[in-house]
Short mmCIF file of C-alpha atoms in Angstrom, two decimals:
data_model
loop_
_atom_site.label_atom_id
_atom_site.label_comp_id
_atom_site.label_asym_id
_atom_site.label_seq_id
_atom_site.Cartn_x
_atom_site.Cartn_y
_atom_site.Cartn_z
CA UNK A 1268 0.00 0.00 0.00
CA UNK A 1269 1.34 2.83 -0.68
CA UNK A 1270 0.92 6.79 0.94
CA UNK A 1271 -1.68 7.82 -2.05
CA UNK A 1272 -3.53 4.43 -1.06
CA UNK A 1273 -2.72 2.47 -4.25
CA UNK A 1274 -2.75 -1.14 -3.94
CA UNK A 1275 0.10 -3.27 -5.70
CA UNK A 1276 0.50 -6.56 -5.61
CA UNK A 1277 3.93 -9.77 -7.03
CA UNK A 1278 4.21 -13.14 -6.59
CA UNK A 1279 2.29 -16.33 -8.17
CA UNK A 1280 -1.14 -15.56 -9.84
CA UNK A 1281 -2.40 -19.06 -9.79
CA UNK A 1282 -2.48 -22.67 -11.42
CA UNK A 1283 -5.14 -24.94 -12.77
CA UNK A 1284 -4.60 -27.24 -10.32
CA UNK A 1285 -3.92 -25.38 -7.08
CA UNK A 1286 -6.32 -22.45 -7.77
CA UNK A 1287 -6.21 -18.56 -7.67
CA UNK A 1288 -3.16 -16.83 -6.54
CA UNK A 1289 -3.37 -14.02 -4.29
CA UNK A 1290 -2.77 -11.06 -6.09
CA UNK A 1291 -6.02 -9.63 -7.29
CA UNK A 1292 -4.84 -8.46 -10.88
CA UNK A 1293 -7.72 -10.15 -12.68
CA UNK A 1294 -5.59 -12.77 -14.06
CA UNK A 1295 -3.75 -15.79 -12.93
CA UNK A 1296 -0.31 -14.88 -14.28
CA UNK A 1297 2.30 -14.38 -11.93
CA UNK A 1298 4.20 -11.15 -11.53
CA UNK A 1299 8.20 -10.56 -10.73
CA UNK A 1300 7.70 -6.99 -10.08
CA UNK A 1301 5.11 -5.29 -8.57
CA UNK A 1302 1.74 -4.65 -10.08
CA UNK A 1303 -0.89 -1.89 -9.59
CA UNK A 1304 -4.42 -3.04 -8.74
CA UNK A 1305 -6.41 -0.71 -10.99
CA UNK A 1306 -9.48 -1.71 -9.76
CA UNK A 1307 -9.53 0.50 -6.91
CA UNK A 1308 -8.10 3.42 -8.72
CA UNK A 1309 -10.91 3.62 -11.07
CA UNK A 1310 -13.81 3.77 -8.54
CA UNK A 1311 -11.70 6.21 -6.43
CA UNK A 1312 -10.92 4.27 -3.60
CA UNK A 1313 -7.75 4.30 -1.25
CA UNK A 1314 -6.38 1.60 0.59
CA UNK A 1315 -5.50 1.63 3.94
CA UNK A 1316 -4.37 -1.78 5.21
CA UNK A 1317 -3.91 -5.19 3.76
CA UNK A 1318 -3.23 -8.42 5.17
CA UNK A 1319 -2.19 -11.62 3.32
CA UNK A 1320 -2.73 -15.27 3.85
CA UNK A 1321 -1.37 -18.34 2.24
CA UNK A 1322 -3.86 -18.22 -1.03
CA UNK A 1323 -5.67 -14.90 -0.48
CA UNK A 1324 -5.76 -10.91 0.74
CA UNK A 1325 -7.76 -8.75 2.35
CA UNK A 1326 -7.65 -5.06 1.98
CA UNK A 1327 -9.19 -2.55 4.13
CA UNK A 1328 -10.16 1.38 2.04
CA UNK A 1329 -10.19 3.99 4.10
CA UNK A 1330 -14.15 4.49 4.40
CA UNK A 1331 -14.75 0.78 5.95
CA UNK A 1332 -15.35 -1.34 3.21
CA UNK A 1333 -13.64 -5.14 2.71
CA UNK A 1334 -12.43 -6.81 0.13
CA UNK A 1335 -10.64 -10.43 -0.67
CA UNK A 1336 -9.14 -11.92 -3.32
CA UNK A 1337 -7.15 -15.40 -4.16
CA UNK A 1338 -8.37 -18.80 -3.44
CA UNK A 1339 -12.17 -19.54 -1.82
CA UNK A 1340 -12.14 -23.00 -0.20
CA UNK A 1341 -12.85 -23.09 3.09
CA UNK A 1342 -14.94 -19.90 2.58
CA UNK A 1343 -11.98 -18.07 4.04
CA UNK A 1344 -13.04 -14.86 1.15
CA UNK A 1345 -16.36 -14.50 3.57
CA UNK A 1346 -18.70 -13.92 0.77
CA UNK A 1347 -20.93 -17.41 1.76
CA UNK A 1348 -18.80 -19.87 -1.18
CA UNK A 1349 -15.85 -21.53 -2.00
CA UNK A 1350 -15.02 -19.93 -5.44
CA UNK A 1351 -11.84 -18.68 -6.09
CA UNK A 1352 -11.22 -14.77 -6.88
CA UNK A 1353 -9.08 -13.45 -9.38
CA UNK A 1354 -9.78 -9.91 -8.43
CA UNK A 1355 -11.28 -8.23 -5.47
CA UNK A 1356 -14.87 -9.20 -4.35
CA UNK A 1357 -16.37 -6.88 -1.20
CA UNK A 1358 -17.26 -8.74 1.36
CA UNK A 1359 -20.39 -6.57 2.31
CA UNK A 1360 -21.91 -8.94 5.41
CA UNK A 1361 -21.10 -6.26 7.69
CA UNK A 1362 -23.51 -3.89 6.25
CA UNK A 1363 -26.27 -6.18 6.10
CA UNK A 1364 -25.64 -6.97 10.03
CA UNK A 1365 -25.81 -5.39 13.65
CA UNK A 1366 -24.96 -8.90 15.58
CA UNK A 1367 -22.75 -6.99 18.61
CA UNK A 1368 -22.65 -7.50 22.41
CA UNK A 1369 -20.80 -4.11 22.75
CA UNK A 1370 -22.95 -2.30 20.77
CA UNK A 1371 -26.43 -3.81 19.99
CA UNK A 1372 -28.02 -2.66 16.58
CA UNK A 1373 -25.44 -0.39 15.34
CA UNK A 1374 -23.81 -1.26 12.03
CA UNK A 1375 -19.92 -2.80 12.83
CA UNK A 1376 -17.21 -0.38 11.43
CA UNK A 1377 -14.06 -2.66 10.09
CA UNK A 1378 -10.95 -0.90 11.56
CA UNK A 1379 -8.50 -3.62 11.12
CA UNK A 1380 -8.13 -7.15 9.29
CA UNK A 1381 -5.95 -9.98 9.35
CA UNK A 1382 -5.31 -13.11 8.05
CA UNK A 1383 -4.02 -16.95 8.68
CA UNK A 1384 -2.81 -19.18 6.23
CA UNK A 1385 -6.48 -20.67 5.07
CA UNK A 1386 -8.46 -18.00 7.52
CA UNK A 1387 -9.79 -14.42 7.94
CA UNK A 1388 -10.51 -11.70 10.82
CA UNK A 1389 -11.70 -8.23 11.46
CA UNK A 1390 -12.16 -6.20 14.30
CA UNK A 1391 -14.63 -3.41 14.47
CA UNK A 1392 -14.42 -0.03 16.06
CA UNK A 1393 -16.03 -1.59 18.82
CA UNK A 1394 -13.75 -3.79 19.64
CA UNK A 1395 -15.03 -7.05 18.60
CA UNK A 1396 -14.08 -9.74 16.23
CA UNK A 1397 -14.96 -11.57 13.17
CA UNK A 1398 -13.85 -14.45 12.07
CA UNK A 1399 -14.40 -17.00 9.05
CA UNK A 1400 -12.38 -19.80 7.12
CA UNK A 1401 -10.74 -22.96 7.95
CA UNK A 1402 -11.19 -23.72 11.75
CA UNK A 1403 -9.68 -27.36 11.77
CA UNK A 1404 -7.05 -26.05 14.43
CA UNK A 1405 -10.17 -24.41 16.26
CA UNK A 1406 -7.99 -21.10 14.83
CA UNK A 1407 -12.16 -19.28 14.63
CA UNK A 1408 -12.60 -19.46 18.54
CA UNK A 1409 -16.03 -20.41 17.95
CA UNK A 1410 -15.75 -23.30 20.38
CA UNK A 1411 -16.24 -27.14 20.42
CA UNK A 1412 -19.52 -26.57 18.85
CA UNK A 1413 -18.21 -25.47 15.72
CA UNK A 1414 -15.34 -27.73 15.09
CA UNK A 1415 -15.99 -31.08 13.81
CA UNK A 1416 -13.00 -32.44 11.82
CA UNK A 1417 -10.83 -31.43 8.75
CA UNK A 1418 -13.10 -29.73 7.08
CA UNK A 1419 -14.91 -27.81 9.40
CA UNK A 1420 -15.12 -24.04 7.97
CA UNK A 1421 -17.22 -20.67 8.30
CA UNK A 1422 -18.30 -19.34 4.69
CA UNK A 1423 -19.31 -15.97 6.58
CA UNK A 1424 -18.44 -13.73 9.44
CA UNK A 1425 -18.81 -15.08 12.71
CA UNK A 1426 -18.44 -12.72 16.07
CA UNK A 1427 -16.31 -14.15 18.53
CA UNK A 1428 -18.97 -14.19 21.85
CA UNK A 1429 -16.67 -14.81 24.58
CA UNK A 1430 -14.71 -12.21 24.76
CA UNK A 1431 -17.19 -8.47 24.60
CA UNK A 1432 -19.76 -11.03 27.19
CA UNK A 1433 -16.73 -10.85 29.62
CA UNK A 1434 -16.18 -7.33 29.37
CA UNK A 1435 -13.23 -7.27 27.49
CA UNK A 1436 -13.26 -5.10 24.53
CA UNK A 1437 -10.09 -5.68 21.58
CA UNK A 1438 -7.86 -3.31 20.93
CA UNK A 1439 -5.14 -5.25 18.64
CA UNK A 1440 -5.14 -8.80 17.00
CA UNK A 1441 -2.98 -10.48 15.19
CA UNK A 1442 -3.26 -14.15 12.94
CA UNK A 1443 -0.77 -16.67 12.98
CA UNK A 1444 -0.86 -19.98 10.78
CA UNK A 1445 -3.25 -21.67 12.78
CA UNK A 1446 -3.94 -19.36 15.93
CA UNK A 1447 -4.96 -15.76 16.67
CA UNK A 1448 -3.79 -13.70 19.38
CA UNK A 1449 -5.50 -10.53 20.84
CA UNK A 1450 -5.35 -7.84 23.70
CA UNK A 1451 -8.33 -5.71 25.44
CA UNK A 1452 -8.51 -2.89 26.60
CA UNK A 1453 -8.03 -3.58 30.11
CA UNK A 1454 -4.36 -4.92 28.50
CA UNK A 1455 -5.33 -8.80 28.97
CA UNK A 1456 -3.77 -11.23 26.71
CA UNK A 1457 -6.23 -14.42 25.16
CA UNK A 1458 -5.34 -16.70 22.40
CA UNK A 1459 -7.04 -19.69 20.67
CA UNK A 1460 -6.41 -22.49 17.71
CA UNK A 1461 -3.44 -24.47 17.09
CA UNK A 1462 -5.70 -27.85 18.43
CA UNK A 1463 -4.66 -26.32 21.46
CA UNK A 1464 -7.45 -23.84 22.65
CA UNK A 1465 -11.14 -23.62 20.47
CA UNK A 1466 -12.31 -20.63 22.03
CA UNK A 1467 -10.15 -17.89 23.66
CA UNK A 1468 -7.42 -18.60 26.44
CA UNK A 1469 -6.58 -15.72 28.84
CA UNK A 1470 -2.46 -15.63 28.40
CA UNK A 1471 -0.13 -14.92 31.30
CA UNK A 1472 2.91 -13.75 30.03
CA UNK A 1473 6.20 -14.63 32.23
CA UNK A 1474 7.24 -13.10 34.91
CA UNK A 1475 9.71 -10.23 33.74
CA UNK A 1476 11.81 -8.67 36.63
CA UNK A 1477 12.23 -5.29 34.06
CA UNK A 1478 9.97 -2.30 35.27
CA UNK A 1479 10.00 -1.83 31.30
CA UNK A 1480 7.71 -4.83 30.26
CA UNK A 1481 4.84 -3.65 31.22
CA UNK A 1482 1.37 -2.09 29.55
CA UNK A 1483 1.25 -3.83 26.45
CA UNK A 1484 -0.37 -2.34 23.25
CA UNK A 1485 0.36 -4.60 20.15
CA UNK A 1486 0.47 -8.27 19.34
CA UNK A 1487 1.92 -9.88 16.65
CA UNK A 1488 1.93 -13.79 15.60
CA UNK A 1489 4.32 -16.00 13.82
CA UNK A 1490 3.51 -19.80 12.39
#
């Protein structure tokens, strides 16, 4: 992204046999250099964040709205299938929905996305979070209840319930391959997935003698 909010995306466009690539150029041929997604740039719309996943993006433009892009099994594009993307699709549940425990009835506001290797997630200005995709490492948080086996996937946004019924609105997020991470306001750590954890696990961090480490405000997770 860059600072006049153009979107440009390299790498592998795609195969007949392992589906879409990633980049969103309406074609599946790869790119060595870096290519500009016109398709925002005609309708007049700036990018603010993107985050990437093992077969598909997400990009955030400044006004709110969602898009994805790349490969669609698993429903990890949120748009309610499994077809692959070769450009940018919005993903407009979260104007048809005001499902919040924080703040019943108003429409969610996306203020930041992310992305695991076969999953998605937003958080709203709220502070609560969506999730959809893959959850065969229980990496949605949804609970027992909605993980069966391998295959077990969300087509569509689904709000994480445990946390905002508990009090404890998000502030920062982050995806890893198979897990999520994310701290609340009141600066409490929680994480779920990896087979470990299927809904969210209150973290305490080690004991740091270092009047330093102390009131945490981002997150970040590796594989």
């Amino acid at each position: 992204v860059c600072e006049d909010g153009s979107l440009w995306t390299w790498g592998w466009g795609g195969g007949f046999f392992h589906g879409a690539g990633a980049l969103g150029l309406g074609h599946r041929d790869s790119a060595s250099t870096p290519q500009k997604v016109e398709q925002f740039a005609q309708h007049g719309q700036k990018i603010s964040s993107v985050a990437c996943g093992a077969q598909h993006t997400l990009v955030l433009t400044t006004d709110g709205h969602l898009y994805a892009t790349g490969k669609g099994d698993f429903g990890r594009l949120g748009r309610g299938d499994t077809s692959d993307e070769i450009d940018f699709h919005e993903i407009d549940y979260f104007e048809h929905t005001n499902d919040s425990i924080l703040s019943p009835g108003e429409e969610a506001k996306i203020v930041k996305i992310g992305a695991g290797e076969n999953f998605s997630a937003a958080m709203s200005q709220q502070g609560e979070l969506w999730v959809w995709g893959r959850n065969d490492y229980g990496q949605l948080g949804l609970g027992e209840e909605a993980m069966g086996d391998m295959y077990s996937a969300e087509r569509f946004p689904r709000l994480v319930r445990s946390l905002p019924s508990d009090g404890h609105r998000i502030v920062d997020f982050a995806c890893g391959e198979h897990h999520v991470v994310v701290l609340t306001a009141e600066g409490v750590l929680f994480e779920w997935g990896d087979r470990t954890w299927l809904e969210p696990h209150r973290v305490s961090p080690p004991q740091v003698d270092d009047e330093d480490f102390r009131d945490i405000v981002k997150v970040a997770a590796g594989d």
